[in-house]
């Protein structure tokens, strides 16, 4: 069997039990209401089993018991680090790292037992290890932290070992995840690799949930092979880039995804024909239109196209949020910040006394210029980078940003935000057409006359109109929206084109 390279076990941990009855008694004494404390204790005992001298069959049974106790606790803490603003706070990161550590230690502990087992008994620990490493990887996707290369190599090593032992396609039920039915090692690994290929960091939490659910259903349709299929209809993807190097000769490196691509095409056709996402077992998180956009993105990813890079390099000052973006594009604030209002009132009195007018901007010869606070990022080959410790602000993506490019104010979206090695923040940028008109929602209630105005952005692309609204504005499709400050004053939203953390973009027609 392929030789697994595992980190050295810890041998200085005192085991709290030596058999199943004492392990159950120990678990019963753990404070279930304190999930983090109990998970830390379980993880420590997983390492004790890993570094101990127990018989492999007993070790696997103990790992199964610890795993079944950990899963509901891990489910409970998942929301505390999923798609939060980046970088995570110290507490959020501690929870995320604990979840990863539990799954990673479980996977390694299962793999440690293989050498002492006969070939016919290796299927279960390989299957449980593949499942645990898949979950560890998924934690990174949820938190939007980059997966370490060591985890990628471990996953690929499990693929090689399972293939070498002829156990890649052997199905096994898992009582901890009964909804999955019977799974194979290959299915767990295919699930992980497919998620990696679609770039999960680009997805919102809802999109990731739907994509993960769909791929979980199609995981066993994927095939692994050491050479690409010669069939002209084959659809194979090279896994070598995912393992950080050139795989050994004879090791599976090609992922056959033809059947998955066909499933995506079938779902797309059904959605466009009027079927609901729920009827297609895609869930309720996304609308039919949003599911179509997501599945088209998945389909594009499987075709192994290289994403278009902007090719830009250098520093860029990013303005975050709708109101600051309006100020940059329009050249003045929509709602003047309180600090400016206080300062302006004082200056107005002084100007009136000295010059007979209160604001310099009132002069016909004055050029309006304001400084909108922003953050300096670096662009390298189209990728945004913010060095660790440079700024303390935290962000979620996709989010609305603005900047000056070649002296012109532009509006865009920061997407795919993630934390890479060394706590560096990275992401991608998409710019809207230059013909963006900043405006604001027209007030219809006289009682709102003193309320802050709400920024909007009208985008013209050829004959198409779209409108960007803040995410907290309750716009409805087919219900007209009145706006001010733009060339069109009334719009009818027809479709949601994209949805971010702080904005929604609607396809509209003038009405």
Coordinates of C-alpha atoms in Angstrom, one line a residue:
X1 CA 0.0 0.0 0.0
X2 CA 1.1 3.6 -0.7
X3 CA 3.2 4.8 2.3
X4 CA 1.3 7.5 4.2
X5 CA 3.5 10.3 5.6
X6 CA 1.9 11.4 8.8
X7 CA 3.0 13.9 11.5
X8 CA 4.5 12.3 14.6
X9 CA 2.0 11.5 17.3
X10 CA 2.1 13.1 20.7
X11 CA 3.1 10.6 23.3
X12 CA 2.9 12.7 26.4
X13 CA -0.9 12.9 26.8
X14 CA -2.5 10.9 29.6
X15 CA -5.4 8.8 28.3
X16 CA -8.6 9.2 30.3
X17 CA -9.8 5.7 29.4
X18 CA -8.6 2.4 28.0
X19 CA -11.8 0.7 26.7
X20 CA -15.3 1.5 25.5
X21 CA -17.2 1.4 28.8
X22 CA -14.7 3.8 30.5
X23 CA -14.8 6.0 27.4
X24 CA -18.6 6.3 27.6
X25 CA -18.4 7.1 31.2
X26 CA -15.8 9.8 30.6
X27 CA -17.9 11.3 27.8
X28 CA -21.0 11.3 30.1
X29 CA -19.1 13.5 32.6
X30 CA -18.2 16.2 30.0
X31 CA -20.2 19.4 30.2
X32 CA -22.3 19.2 27.0
X33 CA -23.5 22.8 27.5
X34 CA -20.0 24.0 27.1
X35 CA -19.2 22.9 23.6
X36 CA -15.8 24.4 23.2
X37 CA -14.5 23.0 26.5
X38 CA -15.8 19.5 25.7
X39 CA -14.5 19.6 22.1
X40 CA -11.1 20.6 23.4
X41 CA -11.2 17.6 25.8
X42 CA -12.3 15.2 23.0
X43 CA -9.6 16.4 20.7
X44 CA -7.0 15.8 23.4
X45 CA -8.3 12.2 23.9
X46 CA -8.2 11.7 20.1
X47 CA -4.5 12.5 20.3
X48 CA -4.1 10.2 23.3
X49 CA -5.5 7.3 21.2
X50 CA -3.3 8.3 18.3
X51 CA -0.2 8.3 20.3
X52 CA -1.1 5.3 22.5
X53 CA -0.3 1.6 22.2
X54 CA -3.9 0.2 21.9
X55 CA -4.8 -2.6 19.5
X56 CA -5.9 -1.0 16.2
X57 CA -9.4 -2.4 16.3
X58 CA -10.0 -1.0 19.8
X59 CA -8.4 2.3 18.8
X60 CA -10.8 2.6 15.8
X61 CA -13.8 1.9 18.0
X62 CA -12.7 4.6 20.5
X63 CA -12.2 7.1 17.7
X64 CA -15.7 6.2 16.4
X65 CA -17.1 6.9 19.8
X66 CA -15.3 10.3 20.2
X67 CA -16.2 11.3 16.7
X68 CA -19.9 10.6 17.3
X69 CA -19.8 12.8 20.4
X70 CA -17.9 15.6 18.7
X71 CA -20.1 16.0 15.6
X72 CA -23.2 17.6 17.2
X73 CA -20.9 20.0 19.1
X74 CA -19.1 20.9 15.9
X75 CA -22.4 21.5 14.2
X76 CA -23.4 23.9 17.0
X77 CA -20.3 26.1 16.7
X78 CA -20.1 26.2 12.9
X79 CA -22.1 29.4 12.6
X80 CA -19.7 31.2 14.9
X81 CA -16.9 31.3 12.2
X82 CA -18.9 30.8 8.9
X83 CA -18.5 33.8 6.5
X84 CA -17.7 36.3 9.1
X85 CA -15.9 39.6 8.4
X86 CA -12.2 39.0 7.8
X87 CA -9.8 38.6 9.4
X88 CA -11.7 36.7 12.1
X89 CA -11.7 38.1 15.6
X90 CA -9.5 36.3 18.1
X91 CA -12.5 34.4 19.5
X92 CA -13.9 33.4 16.1
X93 CA -10.5 32.2 14.9
X94 CA -10.0 30.2 18.1
X95 CA -13.3 28.4 17.4
X96 CA -12.5 27.9 13.8
X97 CA -9.1 26.4 14.6
X98 CA -10.6 24.1 17.2
X99 CA -13.0 22.7 14.6
X100 CA -10.3 22.1 12.1
X101 CA -8.0 20.5 14.8
X102 CA -10.7 18.1 15.9
X103 CA -11.3 16.9 12.3
X104 CA -7.7 16.8 11.3
X105 CA -6.6 14.9 14.4
X106 CA -9.4 12.4 13.9
X107 CA -8.3 11.8 10.3
X108 CA -4.7 11.3 11.2
X109 CA -5.6 9.0 14.1
X110 CA -7.6 6.8 11.8
X111 CA -4.8 6.7 9.2
X112 CA -2.3 5.8 11.9
X113 CA -4.0 2.4 12.4
X114 CA -3.7 1.2 8.8
X115 CA -0.2 -0.3 9.0
X116 CA -1.2 -2.6 11.8
X117 CA -4.4 -3.9 10.1
X118 CA -4.8 -6.6 7.5
X119 CA -5.8 -5.4 4.0
X120 CA -9.4 -6.5 4.4
X121 CA -9.8 -4.4 7.6
X122 CA -8.5 -1.1 6.1
X123 CA -11.7 0.1 4.4
X124 CA -13.3 1.6 7.5
X125 CA -10.4 3.7 8.8
X126 CA -9.7 4.9 5.3
X127 CA -13.3 5.9 4.8
X128 CA -13.5 7.6 8.2
X129 CA -10.2 9.4 7.6
X130 CA -11.4 10.7 4.2
X131 CA -14.6 11.9 5.7
X132 CA -12.7 13.7 8.5
X133 CA -10.2 15.4 6.2
X134 CA -13.1 16.5 4.0
X135 CA -14.7 18.1 6.9
X136 CA -11.5 19.8 8.0
X137 CA -11.2 21.2 4.4
X138 CA -14.8 22.4 4.6
X139 CA -14.1 24.3 7.8
X140 CA -11.5 26.3 5.8
X141 CA -14.0 27.0 3.1
X142 CA -16.6 28.1 5.6
X143 CA -14.3 30.5 7.4
X144 CA -12.8 31.7 4.1
X145 CA -9.2 30.8 5.2
X146 CA -6.8 29.3 2.7
X147 CA -6.3 25.5 3.0
X148 CA -2.7 24.7 3.9
X149 CA -0.8 22.6 1.4
X150 CA -0.1 20.0 4.1
X151 CA -3.9 19.2 4.2
X152 CA -4.0 19.0 0.4
X153 CA -1.1 16.6 0.3
X154 CA -2.7 14.5 3.0
X155 CA -5.9 14.2 1.0
X156 CA -4.0 13.2 -2.1
X157 CA -2.0 10.7 0.0
X158 CA -5.3 9.1 1.1
X159 CA -6.4 8.9 -2.5
X160 CA -3.2 7.1 -3.5
X161 CA -3.3 4.7 -0.5
X162 CA -6.9 3.8 -1.1
X163 CA -6.4 3.3 -4.8
X164 CA -3.3 1.2 -4.2
X165 CA -5.3 -1.0 -1.8
X166 CA -8.2 -1.3 -4.2
X167 CA -10.5 0.3 -1.6
X168 CA -11.3 3.6 -3.4
X169 CA -14.8 2.4 -4.5
X170 CA -15.8 0.3 -1.5
X171 CA -19.1 1.7 0.0
X172 CA -19.6 2.0 3.7
X173 CA -22.5 3.5 5.7
X174 CA -21.8 6.1 8.4
X175 CA -24.1 6.3 11.4
X176 CA -22.8 9.8 12.2
X177 CA -24.0 11.1 8.8
X178 CA -27.0 8.8 7.9
X179 CA -28.3 11.3 5.3
X180 CA -25.3 10.4 3.1
X181 CA -26.3 6.8 2.8
X182 CA -23.3 4.6 1.8
X183 CA -20.2 6.5 0.8
X184 CA -16.8 5.5 -0.6
X185 CA -13.4 7.0 0.0
X186 CA -13.4 8.2 -3.6
X187 CA -16.8 9.9 -3.0
X188 CA -15.5 11.9 -0.1
X189 CA -12.4 12.9 -1.9
X190 CA -14.3 13.8 -5.1
X191 CA -16.6 15.9 -3.0
X192 CA -13.6 17.8 -1.6
X193 CA -11.8 18.2 -4.9
X194 CA -15.0 19.4 -6.7
X195 CA -15.6 22.1 -4.1
X196 CA -12.0 23.2 -4.4
X197 CA -12.3 23.4 -8.2
X198 CA -15.3 25.7 -8.1
X199 CA -13.4 28.2 -5.9
X200 CA -15.7 28.2 -2.8
X201 CA -14.2 31.5 -1.6
X202 CA -16.1 33.3 -4.3
X203 CA -19.4 32.0 -3.0
X204 CA -21.6 33.5 -0.3
X205 CA -22.7 31.4 2.6
X206 CA -26.0 30.5 0.9
X207 CA -24.3 29.7 -2.4
X208 CA -21.8 27.5 -0.6
X209 CA -24.6 25.6 1.2
X210 CA -26.4 24.9 -2.1
X211 CA -23.2 24.0 -4.0
X212 CA -22.1 21.7 -1.1
X213 CA -25.5 20.0 -1.0
X214 CA -25.5 19.4 -4.8
X215 CA -22.0 18.1 -5.0
X216 CA -22.7 15.8 -2.0
X217 CA -25.4 14.1 -4.1
X218 CA -23.2 13.7 -7.1
X219 CA -20.0 12.7 -5.4
X220 CA -20.1 9.0 -6.3
X221 CA -20.6 9.9 -10.0
X222 CA -17.0 11.0 -10.2
X223 CA -14.2 8.7 -11.4
X224 CA -10.5 8.7 -10.7
X225 CA -7.8 7.5 -13.2
X226 CA -4.1 7.7 -13.6
X227 CA -4.4 8.6 -17.3
X228 CA -7.0 10.8 -19.0
X229 CA -9.8 9.0 -20.7
X230 CA -9.3 8.6 -24.5
X231 CA -13.0 8.8 -25.1
X232 CA -13.8 12.0 -27.1
X233 CA -16.8 12.6 -24.8
X234 CA -14.7 12.3 -21.6
X235 CA -14.4 15.3 -19.3
X236 CA -11.3 15.0 -17.1
X237 CA -9.6 17.4 -14.8
X238 CA -6.0 17.2 -13.8
X239 CA -5.6 17.1 -10.0
X240 CA -1.9 17.6 -10.0
X241 CA -2.2 21.4 -9.1
X242 CA -4.2 20.5 -6.1
X243 CA -1.5 18.2 -4.6
X244 CA 1.3 20.8 -4.9
X245 CA 3.4 18.9 -7.4
X246 CA 3.7 16.0 -9.8
X247 CA 2.0 12.8 -8.5
X248 CA 3.9 9.5 -8.5
X249 CA 3.6 7.4 -11.6
X250 CA 0.4 5.3 -11.6
X251 CA -1.2 7.4 -8.9
X252 CA -4.7 8.7 -9.8
X253 CA -4.5 12.3 -11.0
X254 CA -7.4 12.7 -13.3
X255 CA -10.9 13.4 -12.1
X256 CA -13.6 12.3 -14.5
X257 CA -16.5 14.8 -14.1
X258 CA -18.6 14.1 -17.2
X259 CA -21.5 12.7 -15.3
X260 CA -21.4 15.7 -12.9
X261 CA -21.4 18.1 -15.8
X262 CA -24.4 16.3 -17.2
X263 CA -26.2 16.6 -13.9
X264 CA -25.6 20.4 -13.8
X265 CA -26.9 20.7 -17.4
X266 CA -30.0 18.8 -16.5
X267 CA -30.7 21.0 -13.4
X268 CA -30.1 24.2 -15.4
X269 CA -32.6 23.0 -18.1
X270 CA -35.2 22.1 -15.4
X271 CA -34.8 25.5 -13.6
X272 CA -35.1 27.4 -16.9
X273 CA -38.2 25.4 -17.7
X274 CA -39.8 26.6 -14.4
X275 CA -39.1 23.9 -11.8
X276 CA -38.2 25.1 -8.3
X277 CA -34.8 24.6 -6.6
X278 CA -36.6 22.7 -3.8
X279 CA -38.1 20.2 -6.3
X280 CA -34.7 19.6 -7.7
X281 CA -33.3 19.0 -4.2
X282 CA -31.2 22.2 -4.3
X283 CA -32.9 23.6 -1.1
X284 CA -34.6 26.8 -0.3
X285 CA -31.6 29.1 0.3
X286 CA -31.6 30.6 -3.3
X287 CA -34.2 31.6 -5.8
X288 CA -34.5 29.9 -9.1
X289 CA -32.6 32.7 -10.9
X290 CA -29.9 32.6 -8.2
X291 CA -29.6 28.9 -8.6
X292 CA -29.2 29.2 -12.3
X293 CA -26.4 31.7 -11.9
X294 CA -24.7 29.4 -9.3
X295 CA -24.9 26.3 -11.5
X296 CA -23.6 28.2 -14.5
X297 CA -20.6 29.2 -12.4
X298 CA -20.1 25.6 -11.3
X299 CA -20.4 24.4 -15.0
X300 CA -17.8 27.0 -16.0
X301 CA -15.4 25.9 -13.3
X302 CA -15.6 22.3 -14.4
X303 CA -14.6 23.3 -17.9
X304 CA -11.2 24.2 -16.4
X305 CA -11.1 27.7 -17.9
X306 CA -8.6 30.1 -16.5
X307 CA -10.5 33.0 -15.0
X308 CA -9.8 36.3 -16.7
X309 CA -7.4 38.4 -14.7
X310 CA -7.4 42.2 -14.8
X311 CA -3.6 42.3 -15.3
X312 CA -3.4 45.4 -13.1
X313 CA -0.4 46.0 -10.8
X314 CA 0.3 48.6 -8.2
X315 CA -1.4 50.2 -5.2
X316 CA -5.1 51.1 -5.1
X317 CA -7.1 53.1 -2.6
X318 CA -10.4 51.2 -2.0
X319 CA -13.5 53.0 -0.7
X320 CA -15.9 50.6 1.1
X321 CA -19.7 50.9 1.3
X322 CA -22.5 52.7 -0.6
X323 CA -22.4 56.2 0.9
X324 CA -18.6 56.6 0.6
X325 CA -18.8 55.2 -2.9
X326 CA -21.5 57.8 -3.7
X327 CA -19.2 60.6 -2.3
X328 CA -16.3 59.5 -4.5
X329 CA -18.4 59.2 -7.7
X330 CA -20.5 62.3 -7.1
X331 CA -17.8 64.5 -5.6
X332 CA -19.8 65.3 -2.5
X333 CA -21.5 63.6 0.4
X334 CA -25.1 62.4 0.1
X335 CA -25.4 62.7 3.9
X336 CA -22.6 64.7 5.4
X337 CA -20.9 63.0 8.3
X338 CA -21.7 64.4 11.7
X339 CA -18.1 65.4 12.3
X340 CA -18.2 67.5 9.1
X341 CA -21.5 69.0 10.0
X342 CA -20.1 70.3 13.3
X343 CA -17.0 71.6 11.7
X344 CA -18.8 73.1 8.8
X345 CA -21.2 75.0 11.0
X346 CA -18.3 76.7 12.8
X347 CA -16.6 77.5 9.5
X348 CA -19.8 78.9 8.0
X349 CA -20.1 81.5 10.7
X350 CA -16.5 82.6 10.2
X351 CA -16.8 82.8 6.4
X352 CA -20.0 84.8 6.7
X353 CA -18.4 87.3 9.0
X354 CA -15.3 87.7 6.8
X355 CA -16.5 87.3 3.2
X356 CA -20.3 87.6 3.2
X357 CA -20.9 84.0 2.2
X358 CA -20.9 80.8 4.2
X359 CA -19.5 78.1 1.9
X360 CA -16.6 78.3 -0.5
X361 CA -18.4 75.7 -2.7
X362 CA -21.0 78.4 -3.4
X363 CA -18.5 80.3 -5.6
X364 CA -19.0 79.6 -9.3
X365 CA -15.2 79.4 -9.8
X366 CA -14.7 76.7 -7.1
X367 CA -13.9 73.1 -8.1
X368 CA -15.6 70.7 -5.7
X369 CA -13.1 68.3 -4.1
X370 CA -13.5 66.1 -1.1
X371 CA -11.2 63.4 0.4
X372 CA -13.1 60.2 1.0
X373 CA -11.3 57.9 3.5
X374 CA -10.1 54.7 2.0
X375 CA -7.7 51.7 2.4
X376 CA -4.5 51.1 0.5
X377 CA -4.3 47.7 -1.0
X378 CA -1.9 46.2 -3.5
X379 CA -2.8 44.7 -6.9
X380 CA -0.6 41.9 -8.3
X381 CA -1.7 40.4 -11.6
X382 CA -5.3 41.5 -10.9
X383 CA -5.4 40.0 -7.3
X384 CA -6.0 42.3 -4.4
X385 CA -3.7 41.9 -1.4
X386 CA -3.7 43.5 2.0
X387 CA -0.6 42.7 4.1
X388 CA -1.1 41.3 7.7
X389 CA -1.3 44.0 10.4
X390 CA -1.5 46.8 7.9
X391 CA -5.1 47.7 8.9
X392 CA -7.5 46.7 11.6
X393 CA -10.7 47.0 9.5
X394 CA -12.6 43.8 8.7
X395 CA -14.6 43.0 5.6
X396 CA -17.0 40.5 4.1
X397 CA -17.4 39.8 0.4
X398 CA -18.9 40.3 -2.0
X399 CA -19.1 43.9 -1.1
X400 CA -19.4 47.3 -2.8
X401 CA -16.2 49.3 -3.4
X402 CA -15.1 52.3 -5.3
X403 CA -11.7 53.7 -6.4
X404 CA -10.0 56.1 -8.8
X405 CA -8.6 54.3 -11.9
X406 CA -6.6 56.5 -14.3
X407 CA -8.1 59.5 -12.6
X408 CA -11.7 58.4 -13.0
X409 CA -14.0 57.3 -10.1
X410 CA -15.2 53.7 -10.7
X411 CA -17.7 51.5 -8.9
X412 CA -17.1 47.7 -8.4
X413 CA -17.3 44.6 -6.3
X414 CA -14.7 43.0 -4.1
X415 CA -15.3 39.2 -4.2
X416 CA -13.6 36.0 -3.1
X417 CA -12.1 37.5 0.1
X418 CA -10.0 35.1 2.0
X419 CA -7.2 34.9 4.5
X420 CA -4.0 33.3 3.2
X421 CA -0.8 32.3 5.0
X422 CA 0.6 34.9 7.3
X423 CA -2.9 36.5 7.8
X424 CA -2.7 38.2 4.4
X425 CA -6.1 39.2 3.0
X426 CA -6.7 38.6 -0.7
X427 CA -9.6 38.9 -3.1
X428 CA -10.7 39.8 -6.6
X429 CA -12.2 42.9 -8.2
X430 CA -14.9 43.3 -10.7
X431 CA -15.6 46.8 -12.1
X432 CA -19.0 47.9 -13.4
X433 CA -19.3 49.9 -16.6
X434 CA -17.9 53.4 -16.4
X435 CA -21.4 54.8 -17.0
X436 CA -22.5 54.6 -13.4
X437 CA -24.8 57.4 -12.2
X438 CA -25.0 57.9 -8.4
X439 CA -28.4 58.9 -7.0
X440 CA -30.7 58.4 -4.1
X441 CA -34.1 56.9 -3.3
X442 CA -36.8 59.5 -3.7
X443 CA -38.7 60.1 -0.5
X444 CA -42.5 59.6 -0.7
X445 CA -43.4 60.1 3.0
X446 CA -43.3 63.7 4.2
X447 CA -42.4 62.4 7.7
X448 CA -39.1 61.2 6.2
X449 CA -38.0 64.7 5.1
X450 CA -35.3 64.9 7.7
X451 CA -34.1 61.3 7.4
X452 CA -30.7 60.4 5.8
X453 CA -31.0 59.8 2.0
X454 CA -30.3 56.3 0.7
X455 CA -27.7 56.0 -2.1
X456 CA -28.4 54.1 -5.3
X457 CA -26.4 53.5 -8.5
X458 CA -27.8 53.4 -12.0
X459 CA -25.8 51.4 -14.5
X460 CA -26.1 51.6 -18.2
X461 CA -24.7 48.9 -20.4
X462 CA -25.8 49.3 -24.0
X463 CA -29.6 49.3 -23.8
X464 CA -29.7 47.5 -20.5
X465 CA -30.4 49.2 -17.2
X466 CA -29.5 47.9 -13.7
X467 CA -29.9 49.5 -10.3
X468 CA -27.7 48.9 -7.2
X469 CA -29.6 49.3 -3.9
X470 CA -28.4 48.7 -0.3
X471 CA -29.1 45.2 0.9
X472 CA -31.4 46.4 3.6
X473 CA -33.8 48.1 1.2
X474 CA -36.9 46.0 0.7
X475 CA -37.3 46.3 -3.1
X476 CA -39.6 43.9 -4.8
X477 CA -39.7 42.6 -8.3
X478 CA -42.4 44.3 -10.4
X479 CA -42.8 47.1 -7.9
X480 CA -41.6 50.5 -9.2
X481 CA -38.8 52.5 -7.5
X482 CA -38.5 56.3 -7.7
X483 CA -35.0 57.8 -7.6
X484 CA -33.4 61.2 -7.8
X485 CA -30.1 62.5 -9.1
X486 CA -30.0 60.2 -12.2
X487 CA -31.1 60.5 -15.8
X488 CA -33.9 58.0 -15.1
X489 CA -36.3 58.7 -12.3
X490 CA -38.5 55.6 -12.2
X491 CA -37.5 52.0 -12.6
X492 CA -39.2 48.6 -12.4
X493 CA -37.0 45.8 -11.1
X494 CA -37.3 42.7 -13.2
X495 CA -34.6 40.3 -11.8
X496 CA -31.9 40.1 -9.2
X497 CA -28.6 40.0 -11.0
X498 CA -26.3 39.7 -8.0
X499 CA -26.5 39.9 -4.3
X500 CA -23.7 40.9 -2.0
X501 CA -23.2 41.5 1.7
X502 CA -24.2 45.2 1.5
X503 CA -25.9 45.5 -1.9
X504 CA -28.3 44.0 -4.4
X505 CA -28.2 44.7 -8.1
X506 CA -31.5 44.5 -10.1
X507 CA -32.0 44.3 -13.8
X508 CA -34.6 47.1 -14.5
X509 CA -36.6 48.8 -17.2
X510 CA -37.6 52.4 -17.2
X511 CA -41.1 52.8 -16.1

